[in-house]
């Protein structure tokens, strides 16, 4: 089985290329982030025509996550216990940042972790609270069922080490690399999850559109998957789909693909 995660940066603008890539890469399950559309505007027919069922939760021009699967899409869960809200126009909103489903026995999450904006922005505190709530939720699930096969895939918006950014000094005073963010992500590893892409695909997954970042390989590794120990034993390989980032009109993220033994 082949599982991929991809921040597509607007699914309506890229549905045909995303589906074509998924078919060409022989992907069975695709976790999508930043779909940027309401549920009724999701380009469902493109996926159905290619044999994929889709579960999606959207939020208009912001956020949005989905899972497309051709190997089953059962027990769909939106968000998770304890997920914090974020004020939008003065109202507390549970943003569309998390969805999960059971696909051929594996519970796959599609996660779009809050960006944080700047370390002194309220969105930064929200990011840390969101990660903390997710870690608590997953820790409880694993305690209840240590043999569970779980994959938390998505855009984590955290570069775990200095090797995961093209220039550490460039990020001084910026988000994605601060000690509290890295500690929040380390908490998932401390809970027993495994960064299953790292042994196979340690390269960058995101390159900003500006200043020729992609041709210069001035990127970040912020898209990855944490797997439960039971699932990690089945991960036989992973790679970053850099060719998808090269395409005309592409997302600023590349997909990450995992090979899962049957």
GROMACS .gro file of C-alpha atoms in nm:
model
  262
    1UNK     CA    1   0.000   0.000   0.000
    2UNK     CA    2   0.122   0.348  -0.080
    3UNK     CA    3   0.022   0.647   0.137
    4UNK     CA    4   0.111   1.009   0.056
    5UNK     CA    5   0.067   1.345   0.221
    6UNK     CA    6   0.055   1.675   0.033
    7UNK     CA    7  -0.025   2.035   0.113
    8UNK     CA    8  -0.183   2.125  -0.221
    9UNK     CA    9  -0.239   2.498  -0.151
   10UNK     CA   10  -0.591   2.505  -0.306
   11UNK     CA   11  -0.744   2.185  -0.439
   12UNK     CA   12  -0.980   2.362  -0.682
   13UNK     CA   13  -0.684   2.521  -0.860
   14UNK     CA   14  -0.494   2.192  -0.881
   15UNK     CA   15  -0.743   1.904  -0.870
   16UNK     CA   16  -0.660   1.768  -1.215
   17UNK     CA   17  -0.284   1.774  -1.156
   18UNK     CA   18  -0.321   1.629  -0.806
   19UNK     CA   19  -0.533   1.339  -0.928
   20UNK     CA   20  -0.303   1.280  -1.224
   21UNK     CA   21  -0.003   1.274  -0.993
   22UNK     CA   22  -0.175   1.034  -0.750
   23UNK     CA   23  -0.260   0.797  -1.034
   24UNK     CA   24   0.087   0.818  -1.185
   25UNK     CA   25   0.251   0.759  -0.847
   26UNK     CA   26   0.011   0.469  -0.777
   27UNK     CA   27  -0.098   0.624  -0.447
   28UNK     CA   28  -0.366   0.434  -0.254
   29UNK     CA   29  -0.430   0.691   0.019
   30UNK     CA   30  -0.366   1.064  -0.015
   31UNK     CA   31  -0.380   1.303   0.282
   32UNK     CA   32  -0.441   1.657   0.157
   33UNK     CA   33  -0.396   1.986   0.341
   34UNK     CA   34  -0.484   2.349   0.274
   35UNK     CA   35  -0.764   2.259   0.034
   36UNK     CA   36  -0.909   2.611   0.072
   37UNK     CA   37  -1.271   2.535  -0.011
   38UNK     CA   38  -1.603   2.450   0.152
   39UNK     CA   39  -1.718   2.090   0.141
   40UNK     CA   40  -1.970   2.153  -0.134
   41UNK     CA   41  -1.701   2.312  -0.353
   42UNK     CA   42  -1.453   2.025  -0.328
   43UNK     CA   43  -1.384   1.883  -0.681
   44UNK     CA   44  -1.512   1.541  -0.582
   45UNK     CA   45  -1.585   1.409  -0.930
   46UNK     CA   46  -1.220   1.427  -1.035
   47UNK     CA   47  -1.130   1.190  -0.753
   48UNK     CA   48  -1.430   0.960  -0.792
   49UNK     CA   49  -1.351   0.917  -1.162
   50UNK     CA   50  -1.003   0.798  -1.064
   51UNK     CA   51  -1.140   0.549  -0.812
   52UNK     CA   52  -1.087   0.749  -0.493
   53UNK     CA   53  -1.344   0.804  -0.220
   54UNK     CA   54  -1.298   1.132  -0.036
   55UNK     CA   55  -1.363   1.265   0.313
   56UNK     CA   56  -1.317   1.642   0.345
   57UNK     CA   57  -1.372   1.918   0.594
   58UNK     CA   58  -1.330   2.270   0.461
   59UNK     CA   59  -1.332   2.631   0.569
   60UNK     CA   60  -1.371   2.843   0.261
   61UNK     CA   61  -1.056   3.020   0.146
   62UNK     CA   62  -0.857   2.901   0.448
   63UNK     CA   63  -0.734   2.570   0.586
   64UNK     CA   64  -0.922   2.254   0.484
   65UNK     CA   65  -0.807   1.891   0.501
   66UNK     CA   66  -0.908   1.576   0.318
   67UNK     CA   67  -0.831   1.208   0.274
   68UNK     CA   68  -0.871   1.038  -0.063
   69UNK     CA   69  -0.858   0.658  -0.062
   70UNK     CA   70  -0.910   0.374  -0.306
   71UNK     CA   71  -0.861   0.107  -0.035
   72UNK     CA   72  -1.145   0.196   0.198
   73UNK     CA   73  -1.252   0.507   0.386
   74UNK     CA   74  -1.424   0.413   0.710
   75UNK     CA   75  -1.485   0.558   1.056
   76UNK     CA   76  -1.417   0.918   0.951
   77UNK     CA   77  -1.336   1.151   1.240
   78UNK     CA   78  -1.319   1.530   1.212
   79UNK     CA   79  -1.090   1.711   1.458
   80UNK     CA   80  -0.996   1.539   1.786
   81UNK     CA   81  -1.072   1.553   2.156
   82UNK     CA   82  -0.964   1.877   2.321
   83UNK     CA   83  -0.886   2.062   1.998
   84UNK     CA   84  -0.867   2.436   2.079
   85UNK     CA   85  -1.067   2.699   1.900
   86UNK     CA   86  -0.933   3.010   1.733
   87UNK     CA   87  -1.108   3.347   1.717
   88UNK     CA   88  -1.229   3.444   1.370
   89UNK     CA   89  -1.413   3.779   1.347
   90UNK     CA   90  -1.449   3.770   1.724
   91UNK     CA   91  -1.605   3.422   1.731
   92UNK     CA   92  -1.432   3.105   1.857
   93UNK     CA   93  -1.399   2.869   1.560
   94UNK     CA   94  -1.281   2.510   1.545
   95UNK     CA   95  -1.071   2.537   1.232
   96UNK     CA   96  -1.068   2.273   0.958
   97UNK     CA   97  -0.723   2.133   1.033
   98UNK     CA   98  -0.769   1.765   1.113
   99UNK     CA   99  -0.949   1.467   0.964
  100UNK     CA  100  -0.884   1.096   0.997
  101UNK     CA  101  -1.022   0.772   0.857
  102UNK     CA  102  -0.948   0.403   0.859
  103UNK     CA  103  -0.800   0.298   0.526
  104UNK     CA  104  -0.727  -0.071   0.476
  105UNK     CA  105  -0.678  -0.112   0.850
  106UNK     CA  106  -0.460   0.195   0.902
  107UNK     CA  107  -0.600   0.505   1.068
  108UNK     CA  108  -0.461   0.792   0.862
  109UNK     CA  109  -0.474   1.153   0.982
  110UNK     CA  110  -0.447   1.450   0.751
  111UNK     CA  111  -0.317   1.738   0.964
  112UNK     CA  112  -0.262   2.104   0.890
  113UNK     CA  113  -0.088   2.240   1.198
  114UNK     CA  114  -0.137   2.614   1.261
  115UNK     CA  115   0.142   2.829   1.119
  116UNK     CA  116   0.208   3.040   1.427
  117UNK     CA  117   0.276   3.355   1.220
  118UNK     CA  118   0.527   3.516   1.460
  119UNK     CA  119   0.643   3.415   1.808
  120UNK     CA  120   0.460   3.711   1.965
  121UNK     CA  121   0.133   3.654   1.778
  122UNK     CA  122  -0.167   3.489   1.953
  123UNK     CA  123  -0.163   3.237   1.669
  124UNK     CA  124   0.169   3.108   1.803
  125UNK     CA  125   0.016   3.021   2.141
  126UNK     CA  126  -0.276   2.864   1.957
  127UNK     CA  127  -0.031   2.652   1.756
  128UNK     CA  128   0.135   2.519   2.069
  129UNK     CA  129  -0.200   2.450   2.234
  130UNK     CA  130  -0.321   2.270   1.921
  131UNK     CA  131  -0.014   2.047   1.911
  132UNK     CA  132  -0.041   1.976   2.283
  133UNK     CA  133  -0.405   1.874   2.250
  134UNK     CA  134  -0.326   1.646   1.957
  135UNK     CA  135  -0.038   1.482   2.143
  136UNK     CA  136  -0.263   1.419   2.445
  137UNK     CA  137  -0.528   1.268   2.221
  138UNK     CA  138  -0.286   1.036   2.044
  139UNK     CA  139  -0.111   0.935   2.368
  140UNK     CA  140  -0.446   0.824   2.511
  141UNK     CA  141  -0.532   0.630   2.196
  142UNK     CA  142  -0.202   0.446   2.201
  143UNK     CA  143  -0.235   0.373   2.572
  144UNK     CA  144  -0.576   0.222   2.502
  145UNK     CA  145  -0.450   0.022   2.202
  146UNK     CA  146  -0.068  -0.008   2.179
  147UNK     CA  147  -0.101  -0.225   1.866
  148UNK     CA  148  -0.297   0.040   1.675
  149UNK     CA  149  -0.165   0.128   1.330
  150UNK     CA  150  -0.175   0.508   1.313
  151UNK     CA  151  -0.022   0.759   1.072
  152UNK     CA  152  -0.029   1.130   1.154
  153UNK     CA  153   0.053   1.280   0.816
  154UNK     CA  154   0.052   1.638   0.705
  155UNK     CA  155   0.199   1.984   0.710
  156UNK     CA  156   0.338   2.020   1.062
  157UNK     CA  157   0.472   2.373   1.013
  158UNK     CA  158   0.769   2.284   1.235
  159UNK     CA  159   1.123   2.211   1.119
  160UNK     CA  160   1.245   1.966   1.381
  161UNK     CA  161   1.619   2.036   1.355
  162UNK     CA  162   1.853   2.288   1.197
  163UNK     CA  163   1.915   2.036   0.920
  164UNK     CA  164   1.550   2.080   0.821
  165UNK     CA  165   1.597   2.441   0.706
  166UNK     CA  166   1.821   2.582   0.437
  167UNK     CA  167   1.968   2.857   0.656
  168UNK     CA  168   1.918   2.855   1.033
  169UNK     CA  169   2.028   3.218   1.071
  170UNK     CA  170   1.760   3.327   0.826
  171UNK     CA  171   1.496   3.195   1.066
  172UNK     CA  172   1.620   3.377   1.376
  173UNK     CA  173   1.319   3.541   1.536
  174UNK     CA  174   1.077   3.350   1.313
  175UNK     CA  175   0.841   3.064   1.375
  176UNK     CA  176   0.886   2.697   1.276
  177UNK     CA  177   1.223   2.662   1.448
  178UNK     CA  178   1.170   2.799   1.801
  179UNK     CA  179   1.246   2.574   2.099
  180UNK     CA  180   0.881   2.557   2.216
  181UNK     CA  181   0.763   2.448   1.870
  182UNK     CA  182   1.033   2.186   1.842
  183UNK     CA  183   0.961   2.066   2.196
  184UNK     CA  184   0.592   2.032   2.108
  185UNK     CA  185   0.677   1.811   1.812
  186UNK     CA  186   0.936   1.616   2.010
  187UNK     CA  187   0.651   1.531   2.246
  188UNK     CA  188   0.505   1.302   1.980
  189UNK     CA  189   0.833   1.114   1.954
  190UNK     CA  190   0.856   1.094   2.332
  191UNK     CA  191   0.506   0.943   2.328
  192UNK     CA  192   0.642   0.658   2.116
  193UNK     CA  193   0.563   0.771   1.762
  194UNK     CA  194   0.825   0.746   1.488
  195UNK     CA  195   0.921   0.998   1.219
  196UNK     CA  196   0.888   0.730   0.953
  197UNK     CA  197   1.005   0.940   0.656
  198UNK     CA  198   1.337   1.047   0.803
  199UNK     CA  199   1.546   0.734   0.735
  200UNK     CA  200   1.442   0.737   0.370
  201UNK     CA  201   1.352   1.097   0.277
  202UNK     CA  202   1.541   1.357   0.485
  203UNK     CA  203   1.522   1.638   0.228
  204UNK     CA  204   1.313   1.954   0.210
  205UNK     CA  205   0.939   1.942   0.135
  206UNK     CA  206   0.853   2.314   0.112
  207UNK     CA  207   1.007   2.595  -0.090
  208UNK     CA  208   0.861   2.946  -0.089
  209UNK     CA  209   0.753   3.082  -0.427
  210UNK     CA  210   0.969   3.393  -0.389
  211UNK     CA  211   1.339   3.456  -0.459
  212UNK     CA  212   1.393   3.137  -0.660
  213UNK     CA  213   1.383   2.931  -0.342
  214UNK     CA  214   1.307   2.605  -0.522
  215UNK     CA  215   1.580   2.621  -0.790
  216UNK     CA  216   1.826   2.713  -0.516
  217UNK     CA  217   1.692   2.438  -0.288
  218UNK     CA  218   1.633   2.691  -0.012
  219UNK     CA  219   1.357   2.499   0.158
  220UNK     CA  220   1.230   2.339   0.476
  221UNK     CA  221   1.124   1.993   0.585
  222UNK     CA  222   0.785   2.055   0.745
  223UNK     CA  223   0.575   1.783   0.578
  224UNK     CA  224   0.612   1.438   0.730
  225UNK     CA  225   0.431   1.160   0.913
  226UNK     CA  226   0.457   1.027   1.265
  227UNK     CA  227   0.359   0.660   1.281
  228UNK     CA  228   0.274   0.434   1.569
  229UNK     CA  229   0.533   0.164   1.639
  230UNK     CA  230   0.303  -0.105   1.499
  231UNK     CA  231   0.274   0.077   1.167
  232UNK     CA  232   0.636   0.188   1.150
  233UNK     CA  233   0.746  -0.175   1.129
  234UNK     CA  234   0.557  -0.189   0.798
  235UNK     CA  235   0.713   0.125   0.646
  236UNK     CA  236   0.949  -0.005   0.381
  237UNK     CA  237   1.050   0.325   0.227
  238UNK     CA  238   0.957   0.687   0.158
  239UNK     CA  239   1.042   0.957  -0.091
  240UNK     CA  240   0.971   1.324  -0.159
  241UNK     CA  241   0.796   1.393  -0.490
  242UNK     CA  242   1.012   1.683  -0.601
  243UNK     CA  243   0.891   1.650  -0.960
  244UNK     CA  244   0.543   1.751  -0.847
  245UNK     CA  245   0.687   2.074  -0.709
  246UNK     CA  246   0.856   2.144  -1.045
  247UNK     CA  247   0.530   2.137  -1.241
  248UNK     CA  248   0.378   2.456  -1.377
  249UNK     CA  249   0.137   2.612  -1.128
  250UNK     CA  250   0.242   2.365  -0.858
  251UNK     CA  251   0.188   2.394  -0.485
  252UNK     CA  252   0.481   2.530  -0.286
  253UNK     CA  253   0.493   2.193  -0.106
  254UNK     CA  254   0.601   1.857  -0.248
  255UNK     CA  255   0.420   1.535  -0.161
  256UNK     CA  256   0.582   1.277   0.065
  257UNK     CA  257   0.510   0.913  -0.026
  258UNK     CA  258   0.532   0.613   0.208
  259UNK     CA  259   0.562   0.248   0.108
  260UNK     CA  260   0.363   0.030   0.349
  261UNK     CA  261   0.411  -0.346   0.341
  262UNK     CA  262   0.094  -0.551   0.323
   0.00000   0.00000   0.00000
